[in-house]
Structure formats: structure tokens, C-alpha cells
Amino acid sequence: MARSSDLGILIEKLAAARAVTVLTGAGISADSGVPTFRGADGLWRNFRAEDLATPEAFERDPRLVWEWYNWRRELIAATRPNPAHSAVVELEQRSEEFWLITQNVDGLHRTAGSRKLSEIHGNIWMVRCTDCGSVEENHEVPIALLPVCSRCKGLLRPHIVWFGESLFPEDLSRCATALRTCDVLLVIGTSGVVYPAAGFASMAKESGAFVAEINLEPTPQSGLVDLSLQGRAKDLVPLLL
Ligand code: OAD
């Protein structure tokens, strides 16, 4: 459980900070009912990432990959942002400088009202043409199993960064700036094992930021952060305001 003295320290650090950066993972959306990837009920317990979330998997069987994304789109469409997402919006509004880096593709931060953000792994409601590269919003549930581009009729894929793919360069450079210049980095609900995001806490720390983590349990990052608070994101994040 998070100690109230630790919470107090973080509240003071946030109040004194000019620039705040927040990094989120699946744990912040778990309280909205979106499954995480690595927990006891995590998606990667029941599905093989290499069959569903790699460019090779899509090349081999785009229909299967779209089936899986359709299932996730249906699940996510039924969820709403929770108080932790709203608290992150409030942090954005009251911080002189702010950036949110999310690994989540569910779009719940946007729905909650976050505007200064990088969705570094993409967004499940965006599709990209495998021929002409154009990116469009698409909220159809279910989407056709082999959806085609409205411009060139090429096959559409989810606009998601899969295993083996690099982050979008513009996101990487925006995130590096946010990590190098923040006074406080708040890391919420990520297992901290997927790079490059797994290296973000140490980047901010090296640049002098105060780094705090909120998670249900200790993570590989817990030893390097200044403060590690254990509990549910939806309970703890609103207390920081
Ligand atoms: P993980 O599933 O790896 O980790 C979720 C983390 O959230 C764990 O450390 C949990 O302890 C914590 N957690 C669960 N419920 C929580 C709650 N209610 N409050 C606070 N913490 C909670 O998810 P990520 O770290 O986001 O990639 O995974 C990183 C990437 O791996 C994902 O973006 C995804 C996946 O493969 C792509 O989709 C490209």
C-alpha cells in the first residue's frame, strides 16, 4: 500500500514542478476494464504475440490479425476513462509544461481529454494503408476482415507499432525532449519491460528529474525510481491533485 508520507512527497514535487511528464501503460486502463498484457489475466498469457502483433503475422494471415483487433476494438469500445485518466488531464491543465507518453493503444487518454500526448504504440482506432501509407481514423466495430483504403484500395492494417517495428521518429524525438526537460516524471501502470519505453525512467532520472512510479506491484524500474507507490491507479492518481 502507498504510504501517506510518500504521497505527500510526490504531491509537493508536482506542485513545485514547472514541467511534468507522465508515462502510462496498460495498468492505467485496467481499472476501466481493458486487459493488460502480462498480468495473471494478461493478453500474452492466452495469445502469442508473434501470431498477432508482428508485421510477419499480418503478412501471413491479415484476416486472423484483424479478427484479433476486432475483438479488442469491441472490448475497448465498451469502456470509459476512469478517474486516473481524468486526473492526468487535470495535471496537463495545471502544469506550465506537460507531456503524456502512453504505450496504450485504447485511446482512453484522448477520450478523457488529454491533448498533449504521444501514443507511442499507435491507436487502435487508426488504420494505415499498406500501399499508400495514408492514415485514417476508423471506429467501425467490427471493421471488415480485409478492410481497404478509401484512396487506393490497398489493404489497411492497424496503425499500431508491432513487435519488431520502430517507434515513429517524430514521437521518439518529442518524448526525448519531454523526458530530458521535465522536473517530475510520473510512471503509471507499466511493467517496464518493453523498450524503448522501459528506458524512459532512467533517461529522465539522468537528466535530473524526480521519478515516481505508481503500480499494483514492484517492477524492474522500482529500484531506480525516487518513489514507488503501490496501489490502483484509479485510487492513487486522483490523490496527487
Ligand atoms: P503490461 O501488461 O506489461 O503491464 C501492466 C502493468 O500495470 C503491470 O506492471 C501491472 O502490475 C500494472 N497494473 C495492473 N493493474 C493496475 C492498476 N489497476 N493500477 C496500477 N497498475 C496496474 O503492460 P505495459 O507495460 O503497458 O505493446 O506493456 C507494454 C507494451 O507491451 C504494450 O504497449 C503492448 C505490449 O506488448 C503493444 O501493443 C505494441
PDB file of C-alpha atoms and ligand atoms in Angstrom:
ATOM      1  CA  MET A   1       0.000   0.000   0.000  1.00  0.00           C
ATOM      2  CA  ALA A   2       1.154   3.550  -0.686  1.00  0.00           C
ATOM      3  CA  ARG A   3       2.279   5.402   2.457  1.00  0.00           C
ATOM      4  CA  SER A   4       0.688   8.793   3.018  1.00  0.00           C
ATOM      5  CA  SER A   5       4.128  10.351   3.660  1.00  0.00           C
ATOM      6  CA  ASP A   6       5.272   9.138   0.223  1.00  0.00           C
ATOM      7  CA  LEU A   7       2.116  10.516  -1.356  1.00  0.00           C
ATOM      8  CA  GLY A   8       2.807  13.820   0.396  1.00  0.00           C
ATOM      9  CA  ILE A   9       6.325  13.998  -1.062  1.00  0.00           C
ATOM     10  CA  LEU A  10       5.030  13.405  -4.570  1.00  0.00           C
ATOM     11  CA  ILE A  11       2.243  15.966  -4.164  1.00  0.00           C
ATOM     12  CA  GLU A  12       4.864  18.564  -3.138  1.00  0.00           C
ATOM     13  CA  LYS A  13       7.164  17.680  -6.022  1.00  0.00           C
ATOM     14  CA  LEU A  14       4.301  18.006  -8.509  1.00  0.00           C
ATOM     15  CA  ALA A  15       3.153  21.307  -7.017  1.00  0.00           C
ATOM     16  CA  ALA A  16       6.675  22.751  -7.304  1.00  0.00           C
ATOM     17  CA  ALA A  17       7.350  21.364 -10.792  1.00  0.00           C
ATOM     18  CA  ARG A  18       7.366  23.604 -13.864  1.00  0.00           C
ATOM     19  CA  ALA A  19       7.460  20.683 -16.312  1.00  0.00           C
ATOM     20  CA  VAL A  20       5.698  17.380 -15.725  1.00  0.00           C
ATOM     21  CA  THR A  21       5.880  14.274 -17.911  1.00  0.00           C
ATOM     22  CA  VAL A  22       3.669  11.224 -17.429  1.00  0.00           C
ATOM     23  CA  LEU A  23       4.347   7.756 -18.874  1.00  0.00           C
ATOM     24  CA  THR A  24       1.470   5.287 -18.825  1.00  0.00           C
ATOM     25  CA  GLY A  25       0.955   1.621 -19.600  1.00  0.00           C
ATOM     26  CA  ALA A  26      -1.866  -0.890 -19.592  1.00  0.00           C
ATOM     27  CA  GLY A  27      -2.281  -0.653 -15.794  1.00  0.00           C
ATOM     28  CA  ILE A  28      -3.989   2.761 -16.031  1.00  0.00           C
ATOM     29  CA  SER A  29      -6.656   1.292 -18.311  1.00  0.00           C
ATOM     30  CA  ALA A  30      -7.022  -1.913 -16.270  1.00  0.00           C
ATOM     31  CA  ASP A  31      -9.354  -0.003 -13.964  1.00  0.00           C
ATOM     32  CA  SER A  32     -11.561   0.727 -16.997  1.00  0.00           C
ATOM     33  CA  GLY A  33     -11.749  -2.987 -17.821  1.00  0.00           C
ATOM     34  CA  VAL A  34      -9.148  -3.107 -20.614  1.00  0.00           C
ATOM     35  CA  PRO A  35      -6.999  -6.260 -20.219  1.00  0.00           C
ATOM     36  CA  THR A  36      -3.278  -5.788 -19.548  1.00  0.00           C
ATOM     37  CA  PHE A  37      -0.626  -7.788 -21.404  1.00  0.00           C
ATOM     38  CA  ARG A  38       1.453  -9.527 -18.743  1.00  0.00           C
ATOM     39  CA  GLY A  39      -0.671  -9.927 -15.597  1.00  0.00           C
ATOM     40  CA  ALA A  40      -2.419 -13.124 -14.493  1.00  0.00           C
ATOM     41  CA  ASP A  41      -5.242 -12.385 -16.984  1.00  0.00           C
ATOM     42  CA  GLY A  42      -2.893 -10.617 -19.408  1.00  0.00           C
ATOM     43  CA  LEU A  43      -3.397 -10.957 -23.161  1.00  0.00           C
ATOM     44  CA  TRP A  44       0.031 -12.518 -23.697  1.00  0.00           C
ATOM     45  CA  ARG A  45      -0.954 -15.396 -21.390  1.00  0.00           C
ATOM     46  CA  ASN A  46      -3.569 -16.557 -23.865  1.00  0.00           C
ATOM     47  CA  PHE A  47      -2.326 -15.277 -27.204  1.00  0.00           C
ATOM     48  CA  ARG A  48       1.061 -15.472 -28.924  1.00  0.00           C
ATOM     49  CA  ALA A  49       2.336 -12.026 -29.849  1.00  0.00           C
ATOM     50  CA  GLU A  50       4.262 -13.474 -32.782  1.00  0.00           C
ATOM     51  CA  ASP A  51       0.991 -14.763 -34.326  1.00  0.00           C
ATOM     52  CA  LEU A  52      -0.880 -11.480 -33.916  1.00  0.00           C
ATOM     53  CA  ALA A  53       1.297  -8.455 -33.333  1.00  0.00           C
ATOM     54  CA  THR A  54       4.168  -8.579 -35.795  1.00  0.00           C
ATOM     55  CA  PRO A  55       4.432  -7.433 -39.442  1.00  0.00           C
ATOM     56  CA  GLU A  56       5.193 -11.058 -40.398  1.00  0.00           C
ATOM     57  CA  ALA A  57       1.962 -12.274 -38.756  1.00  0.00           C
ATOM     58  CA  PHE A  58      -0.006  -9.696 -40.757  1.00  0.00           C
ATOM     59  CA  GLU A  59       1.682 -10.681 -43.990  1.00  0.00           C
ATOM     60  CA  ARG A  60       0.958 -14.353 -43.292  1.00  0.00           C
ATOM     61  CA  ASP A  61      -2.650 -14.019 -42.204  1.00  0.00           C
ATOM     62  CA  PRO A  62      -4.139 -10.490 -42.212  1.00  0.00           C
ATOM     63  CA  ARG A  63      -7.612 -11.896 -41.597  1.00  0.00           C
ATOM     64  CA  LEU A  64      -6.549 -13.535 -38.313  1.00  0.00           C
ATOM     65  CA  VAL A  65      -4.819 -10.362 -37.166  1.00  0.00           C
ATOM     66  CA  TRP A  66      -7.896  -8.254 -37.983  1.00  0.00           C
ATOM     67  CA  GLU A  67     -10.099 -10.765 -36.161  1.00  0.00           C
ATOM     68  CA  TRP A  68      -7.999 -10.282 -33.049  1.00  0.00           C
ATOM     69  CA  TYR A  69      -8.086  -6.478 -33.403  1.00  0.00           C
ATOM     70  CA  ASN A  70     -11.833  -6.589 -33.972  1.00  0.00           C
ATOM     71  CA  TRP A  71     -12.225  -8.485 -30.717  1.00  0.00           C
ATOM     72  CA  ARG A  72     -10.112  -5.878 -28.924  1.00  0.00           C
ATOM     73  CA  ARG A  73     -11.929  -2.972 -30.612  1.00  0.00           C
ATOM     74  CA  GLU A  74     -15.247  -4.372 -29.422  1.00  0.00           C
ATOM     75  CA  LEU A  75     -13.931  -4.768 -25.894  1.00  0.00           C
ATOM     76  CA  ILE A  76     -12.392  -1.284 -25.776  1.00  0.00           C
ATOM     77  CA  ALA A  77     -15.458   0.372 -27.360  1.00  0.00           C
ATOM     78  CA  ALA A  78     -17.432  -0.688 -24.280  1.00  0.00           C
ATOM     79  CA  THR A  79     -15.035   1.010 -21.817  1.00  0.00           C
ATOM     80  CA  ARG A  80     -14.804   4.536 -20.442  1.00  0.00           C
ATOM     81  CA  PRO A  81     -11.894   6.505 -18.992  1.00  0.00           C
ATOM     82  CA  ASN A  82     -11.538   6.136 -15.206  1.00  0.00           C
ATOM     83  CA  PRO A  83     -10.584   8.691 -12.521  1.00  0.00           C
ATOM     84  CA  ALA A  84      -6.859   8.119 -13.179  1.00  0.00           C
ATOM     85  CA  HIS A  85      -7.257   9.205 -16.836  1.00  0.00           C
ATOM     86  CA  SER A  86      -9.179  12.298 -15.662  1.00  0.00           C
ATOM     87  CA  ALA A  87      -6.513  13.136 -13.082  1.00  0.00           C
ATOM     88  CA  VAL A  88      -3.858  13.032 -15.845  1.00  0.00           C
ATOM     89  CA  VAL A  89      -5.967  15.545 -17.816  1.00  0.00           C
ATOM     90  CA  GLU A  90      -6.060  17.823 -14.777  1.00  0.00           C
ATOM     91  CA  LEU A  91      -2.288  17.540 -14.364  1.00  0.00           C
ATOM     92  CA  GLU A  92      -1.927  18.647 -18.011  1.00  0.00           C
ATOM     93  CA  GLN A  93      -4.188  21.627 -17.429  1.00  0.00           C
ATOM     94  CA  ARG A  94      -2.397  22.882 -14.368  1.00  0.00           C
ATOM     95  CA  SER A  95       1.230  22.263 -15.396  1.00  0.00           C
ATOM     96  CA  GLU A  96       3.188  25.009 -17.133  1.00  0.00           C
ATOM     97  CA  GLU A  97       4.758  22.369 -19.338  1.00  0.00           C
ATOM     98  CA  PHE A  98       3.349  18.902 -19.738  1.00  0.00           C
ATOM     99  CA  TRP A  99       3.675  15.841 -21.945  1.00  0.00           C
ATOM    100  CA  LEU A 100       1.925  12.479 -21.712  1.00  0.00           C
ATOM    101  CA  ILE A 101       3.641   9.457 -23.222  1.00  0.00           C
ATOM    102  CA  THR A 102       1.332   6.467 -23.417  1.00  0.00           C
ATOM    103  CA  GLN A 103       2.032   2.933 -24.571  1.00  0.00           C
ATOM    104  CA  ASN A 104      -1.705   2.283 -24.636  1.00  0.00           C
ATOM    105  CA  VAL A 105      -3.493   1.996 -27.952  1.00  0.00           C
ATOM    106  CA  ASP A 106      -7.016   2.156 -26.475  1.00  0.00           C
ATOM    107  CA  GLY A 107      -7.448   5.914 -26.971  1.00  0.00           C
ATOM    108  CA  LEU A 108      -8.873   6.371 -23.452  1.00  0.00           C
ATOM    109  CA  HIS A 109      -6.478   9.243 -22.652  1.00  0.00           C
ATOM    110  CA  ARG A 110      -7.817  11.175 -25.663  1.00  0.00           C
ATOM    111  CA  THR A 111     -11.406  10.387 -24.739  1.00  0.00           C
ATOM    112  CA  ALA A 112     -10.725  11.648 -21.216  1.00  0.00           C
ATOM    113  CA  GLY A 113      -9.454  14.951 -22.682  1.00  0.00           C
ATOM    114  CA  SER A 114      -5.644  14.630 -22.805  1.00  0.00           C
ATOM    115  CA  ARG A 115      -4.302  16.747 -25.691  1.00  0.00           C
ATOM    116  CA  LYS A 116      -0.543  16.985 -25.153  1.00  0.00           C
ATOM    117  CA  LEU A 117       0.325  13.365 -25.767  1.00  0.00           C
ATOM    118  CA  SER A 118       2.260  10.841 -27.818  1.00  0.00           C
ATOM    119  CA  GLU A 119       0.597   7.470 -28.341  1.00  0.00           C
ATOM    120  CA  ILE A 120       3.935   5.791 -28.984  1.00  0.00           C
ATOM    121  CA  HIS A 121       2.485   2.365 -29.844  1.00  0.00           C
ATOM    122  CA  GLY A 122      -0.257   3.845 -32.044  1.00  0.00           C
ATOM    123  CA  ASN A 123      -4.024   3.848 -31.647  1.00  0.00           C
ATOM    124  CA  ILE A 124      -6.473   1.010 -32.204  1.00  0.00           C
ATOM    125  CA  TRP A 125      -8.951   3.461 -33.793  1.00  0.00           C
ATOM    126  CA  MET A 126      -6.495   4.433 -36.548  1.00  0.00           C
ATOM    127  CA  VAL A 127      -5.768   2.409 -39.686  1.00  0.00           C
ATOM    128  CA  ARG A 128      -2.926   2.707 -42.169  1.00  0.00           C
ATOM    129  CA  CYS A 129      -2.756   1.704 -45.826  1.00  0.00           C
ATOM    130  CA  THR A 130      -0.067  -0.884 -46.542  1.00  0.00           C
ATOM    131  CA  ASP A 131       0.238   0.535 -50.103  1.00  0.00           C
ATOM    132  CA  CYS A 132      -0.008   4.338 -49.961  1.00  0.00           C
ATOM    133  CA  GLY A 133       0.718   4.757 -46.235  1.00  0.00           C
ATOM    134  CA  SER A 134      -2.224   7.101 -45.568  1.00  0.00           C
ATOM    135  CA  VAL A 135      -3.548   7.039 -42.008  1.00  0.00           C
ATOM    136  CA  GLU A 136      -7.253   7.409 -41.196  1.00  0.00           C
ATOM    137  CA  GLU A 137      -9.489   7.267 -38.160  1.00  0.00           C
ATOM    138  CA  ASN A 138     -11.845   4.298 -38.210  1.00  0.00           C
ATOM    139  CA  HIS A 139     -14.290   3.425 -35.419  1.00  0.00           C
ATOM    140  CA  GLU A 140     -16.166   0.586 -37.122  1.00  0.00           C
ATOM    141  CA  VAL A 141     -16.841  -2.398 -34.877  1.00  0.00           C
ATOM    142  CA  PRO A 142     -16.460  -4.827 -36.452  1.00  0.00           C
ATOM    143  CA  ILE A 143     -14.297  -3.491 -39.239  1.00  0.00           C
ATOM    144  CA  ALA A 144     -14.281  -5.626 -42.441  1.00  0.00           C
ATOM    145  CA  LEU A 145     -11.831  -8.531 -42.041  1.00  0.00           C
ATOM    146  CA  LEU A 146      -9.815  -7.328 -45.037  1.00  0.00           C
ATOM    147  CA  PRO A 147     -10.515  -3.579 -44.987  1.00  0.00           C
ATOM    148  CA  VAL A 148      -9.334  -1.467 -47.934  1.00  0.00           C
ATOM    149  CA  CYS A 149      -8.023   2.073 -48.268  1.00  0.00           C
ATOM    150  CA  SER A 150     -10.603   4.654 -49.402  1.00  0.00           C
ATOM    151  CA  ARG A 151      -7.966   6.309 -51.638  1.00  0.00           C
ATOM    152  CA  CYS A 152      -6.085   3.490 -53.357  1.00  0.00           C
ATOM    153  CA  LYS A 153      -7.933   0.284 -52.359  1.00  0.00           C
ATOM    154  CA  GLY A 154      -4.755  -1.076 -50.731  1.00  0.00           C
ATOM    155  CA  LEU A 155      -5.074  -3.357 -47.704  1.00  0.00           C
ATOM    156  CA  LEU A 156      -5.436  -1.489 -44.401  1.00  0.00           C
ATOM    157  CA  ARG A 157      -3.596  -2.524 -41.254  1.00  0.00           C
ATOM    158  CA  PRO A 158      -3.983  -1.334 -37.667  1.00  0.00           C
ATOM    159  CA  HIS A 159      -1.919   1.841 -37.070  1.00  0.00           C
ATOM    160  CA  ILE A 160      -0.086   0.092 -34.236  1.00  0.00           C
ATOM    161  CA  VAL A 161       3.619  -0.320 -33.611  1.00  0.00           C
ATOM    162  CA  TRP A 162       4.106  -4.081 -33.596  1.00  0.00           C
ATOM    163  CA  PHE A 163       6.967  -6.156 -32.216  1.00  0.00           C
ATOM    164  CA  GLY A 164       9.989  -5.757 -34.455  1.00  0.00           C
ATOM    165  CA  GLU A 165       8.883  -2.297 -35.669  1.00  0.00           C
ATOM    166  CA  SER A 166      10.386   1.032 -34.663  1.00  0.00           C
ATOM    167  CA  LEU A 167       8.528   3.857 -32.992  1.00  0.00           C
ATOM    168  CA  PHE A 168       7.584   6.795 -35.234  1.00  0.00           C
ATOM    169  CA  PRO A 169      10.650   9.106 -35.284  1.00  0.00           C
ATOM    170  CA  GLU A 170       8.578  12.238 -34.517  1.00  0.00           C
ATOM    171  CA  ASP A 171       7.191  10.549 -31.373  1.00  0.00           C
ATOM    172  CA  LEU A 172      10.652   9.479 -30.247  1.00  0.00           C
ATOM    173  CA  SER A 173      12.089  12.963 -30.517  1.00  0.00           C
ATOM    174  CA  ARG A 174       9.072  14.599 -28.815  1.00  0.00           C
ATOM    175  CA  CYS A 175       9.325  12.070 -25.968  1.00  0.00           C
ATOM    176  CA  ALA A 176      13.076  12.529 -25.586  1.00  0.00           C
ATOM    177  CA  THR A 177      12.522  16.276 -25.142  1.00  0.00           C
ATOM    178  CA  ALA A 178       9.765  15.687 -22.587  1.00  0.00           C
ATOM    179  CA  LEU A 179      11.952  13.245 -20.648  1.00  0.00           C
ATOM    180  CA  ARG A 180      15.091  15.386 -20.745  1.00  0.00           C
ATOM    181  CA  THR A 181      13.377  18.592 -19.668  1.00  0.00           C
ATOM    182  CA  CYS A 182      10.830  17.510 -17.047  1.00  0.00           C
ATOM    183  CA  ASP A 183      11.143  18.207 -13.317  1.00  0.00           C
ATOM    184  CA  VAL A 184       8.923  15.253 -12.446  1.00  0.00           C
ATOM    185  CA  LEU A 185       8.272  12.029 -14.364  1.00  0.00           C
ATOM    186  CA  LEU A 186       5.291  10.033 -13.191  1.00  0.00           C
ATOM    187  CA  VAL A 187       5.246   6.413 -14.425  1.00  0.00           C
ATOM    188  CA  ILE A 188       1.819   4.788 -14.118  1.00  0.00           C
ATOM    189  CA  GLY A 189       0.834   1.152 -14.645  1.00  0.00           C
ATOM    190  CA  THR A 190       3.578  -0.230 -16.851  1.00  0.00           C
ATOM    191  CA  SER A 191       5.609  -3.389 -16.321  1.00  0.00           C
ATOM    192  CA  GLY A 192       8.635  -1.515 -17.699  1.00  0.00           C
ATOM    193  CA  VAL A 193       9.932  -4.359 -19.838  1.00  0.00           C
ATOM    194  CA  VAL A 194       9.202  -3.173 -23.391  1.00  0.00           C
ATOM    195  CA  TYR A 195      11.818  -0.874 -24.945  1.00  0.00           C
ATOM    196  CA  PRO A 196      12.252   1.918 -25.686  1.00  0.00           C
ATOM    197  CA  ALA A 197       9.645   2.966 -23.058  1.00  0.00           C
ATOM    198  CA  ALA A 198      11.396   0.760 -20.486  1.00  0.00           C
ATOM    199  CA  GLY A 199      14.388   3.109 -20.735  1.00  0.00           C
ATOM    200  CA  PHE A 200      12.392   6.329 -20.256  1.00  0.00           C
ATOM    201  CA  ALA A 201      12.559   6.427 -16.433  1.00  0.00           C
ATOM    202  CA  SER A 202      16.346   6.232 -16.449  1.00  0.00           C
ATOM    203  CA  MET A 203      16.552   8.880 -19.206  1.00  0.00           C
ATOM    204  CA  ALA A 204      14.556  11.322 -17.073  1.00  0.00           C
ATOM    205  CA  LYS A 205      16.492  10.428 -13.947  1.00  0.00           C
ATOM    206  CA  GLU A 206      19.849  11.020 -15.683  1.00  0.00           C
ATOM    207  CA  SER A 207      18.599  14.468 -16.661  1.00  0.00           C
ATOM    208  CA  GLY A 208      17.786  15.305 -13.039  1.00  0.00           C
ATOM    209  CA  ALA A 209      14.038  14.656 -12.849  1.00  0.00           C
ATOM    210  CA  PHE A 210      12.308  13.304  -9.768  1.00  0.00           C
ATOM    211  CA  VAL A 211      10.852   9.981 -10.924  1.00  0.00           C
ATOM    212  CA  ALA A 212       7.871   8.326  -9.242  1.00  0.00           C
ATOM    213  CA  GLU A 213       6.116   5.095 -10.113  1.00  0.00           C
ATOM    214  CA  ILE A 214       2.541   4.035  -9.397  1.00  0.00           C
ATOM    215  CA  ASN A 215       1.847   0.338  -9.860  1.00  0.00           C
ATOM    216  CA  LEU A 216      -0.034  -2.504  -8.230  1.00  0.00           C
ATOM    217  CA  GLU A 217       3.272  -4.271  -7.625  1.00  0.00           C
ATOM    218  CA  PRO A 218       7.045  -3.695  -7.744  1.00  0.00           C
ATOM    219  CA  THR A 219       8.532  -3.595 -11.264  1.00  0.00           C
ATOM    220  CA  PRO A 220      12.070  -3.827 -12.695  1.00  0.00           C
ATOM    221  CA  GLN A 221      12.055   0.009 -12.526  1.00  0.00           C
ATOM    222  CA  SER A 222      11.221   0.204  -8.801  1.00  0.00           C
ATOM    223  CA  GLY A 223      14.890   0.133  -7.781  1.00  0.00           C
ATOM    224  CA  LEU A 224      15.838   3.127  -9.885  1.00  0.00           C
ATOM    225  CA  VAL A 225      12.919   5.489  -9.242  1.00  0.00           C
ATOM    226  CA  ASP A 226      12.882   8.006  -6.386  1.00  0.00           C
ATOM    227  CA  LEU A 227       9.498   6.880  -5.143  1.00  0.00           C
ATOM    228  CA  SER A 228       7.458   3.759  -5.758  1.00  0.00           C
ATOM    229  CA  LEU A 229       3.798   3.826  -4.722  1.00  0.00           C
ATOM    230  CA  GLN A 230       1.828   0.629  -4.716  1.00  0.00           C
ATOM    231  CA  GLY A 231      -1.892   0.618  -5.355  1.00  0.00           C
ATOM    232  CA  ARG A 232      -4.509   1.025  -8.059  1.00  0.00           C
ATOM    233  CA  ALA A 233      -4.039   3.877 -10.499  1.00  0.00           C
ATOM    234  CA  LYS A 234      -7.677   4.926 -10.184  1.00  0.00           C
ATOM    235  CA  ASP A 235      -7.282   5.329  -6.405  1.00  0.00           C
ATOM    236  CA  LEU A 236      -3.805   6.879  -6.243  1.00  0.00           C
ATOM    237  CA  VAL A 237      -3.513   9.232  -9.243  1.00  0.00           C
ATOM    238  CA  PRO A 238      -6.514  11.425  -8.238  1.00  0.00           C
ATOM    239  CA  LEU A 239      -4.939  11.858  -4.771  1.00  0.00           C
ATOM    240  CA  LEU A 240      -1.976  13.669  -6.361  1.00  0.00           C
ATOM    241  CA  LEU A 241      -4.086  16.685  -7.308  1.00  0.00           C
TER     242      LEU A 241
HETATM  243  P1  OAD B   1       1.850  -4.831 -19.011  1.00  0.00           P
HETATM  244  O1  OAD B   1       0.651  -5.702 -19.094  1.00  0.00           O
HETATM  245  O2  OAD B   1       3.157  -5.396 -19.355  1.00  0.00           O
HETATM  246  O3  OAD B   1       1.967  -4.250 -17.543  1.00  0.00           O
HETATM  247  C1  OAD B   1       0.875  -3.662 -16.884  1.00  0.00           C
HETATM  248  C2  OAD B   1       1.366  -3.142 -15.554  1.00  0.00           C
HETATM  249  O4  OAD B   1       0.278  -2.493 -14.914  1.00  0.00           O
HETATM  250  C3  OAD B   1       1.869  -4.219 -14.590  1.00  0.00           C
HETATM  251  O5  OAD B   1       3.114  -3.805 -14.036  1.00  0.00           O
HETATM  252  C4  OAD B   1       0.783  -4.278 -13.511  1.00  0.00           C
HETATM  253  O6  OAD B   1       1.314  -4.566 -12.223  1.00  0.00           O
HETATM  254  C5  OAD B   1       0.225  -2.875 -13.559  1.00  0.00           C
HETATM  255  N1  OAD B   1      -1.182  -2.743 -13.154  1.00  0.00           N
HETATM  256  C6  OAD B   1      -2.216  -3.595 -13.411  1.00  0.00           C
HETATM  257  N2  OAD B   1      -3.371  -3.114 -12.942  1.00  0.00           N
HETATM  258  C7  OAD B   1      -3.087  -1.907 -12.382  1.00  0.00           C
HETATM  259  C8  OAD B   1      -3.856  -0.908 -11.722  1.00  0.00           C
HETATM  260  N3  OAD B   1      -5.178  -1.040 -11.564  1.00  0.00           N
HETATM  261  N4  OAD B   1      -3.207   0.191 -11.260  1.00  0.00           N
HETATM  262  C9  OAD B   1      -1.861   0.324 -11.411  1.00  0.00           C
HETATM  263  N5  OAD B   1      -1.083  -0.578 -12.025  1.00  0.00           N
HETATM  264  C10 OAD B   1      -1.683  -1.674 -12.513  1.00  0.00           C
HETATM  265  O7  OAD B   1       1.522  -3.532 -19.899  1.00  0.00           O
HETATM  266  P2  OAD B   1       2.524  -2.434 -20.479  1.00  0.00           P
HETATM  267  O8  OAD B   1       3.641  -2.165 -19.554  1.00  0.00           O
HETATM  268  O9  OAD B   1       1.689  -1.288 -20.912  1.00  0.00           O
HETATM  269  O10 OAD B   1       2.684  -3.231 -26.816  1.00  0.00           O
HETATM  270  O11 OAD B   1       3.091  -3.182 -21.760  1.00  0.00           O
HETATM  271  C11 OAD B   1       3.926  -2.529 -22.652  1.00  0.00           C
HETATM  272  C12 OAD B   1       3.627  -2.951 -24.086  1.00  0.00           C
HETATM  273  O12 OAD B   1       3.699  -4.373 -24.207  1.00  0.00           O
HETATM  274  C13 OAD B   1       2.217  -2.630 -24.541  1.00  0.00           C
HETATM  275  O13 OAD B   1       2.088  -1.306 -25.012  1.00  0.00           O
HETATM  276  C14 OAD B   1       1.969  -3.629 -25.633  1.00  0.00           C
HETATM  277  C15 OAD B   1       2.596  -4.855 -25.005  1.00  0.00           C
HETATM  278  O14 OAD B   1       3.030  -5.824 -25.870  1.00  0.00           O
HETATM  279  C16 OAD B   1       1.997  -3.022 -27.961  1.00  0.00           C
HETATM  280  O15 OAD B   1       0.801  -3.121 -28.058  1.00  0.00           O
HETATM  281  C17 OAD B   1       2.847  -2.631 -29.116  1.00  0.00           C
END
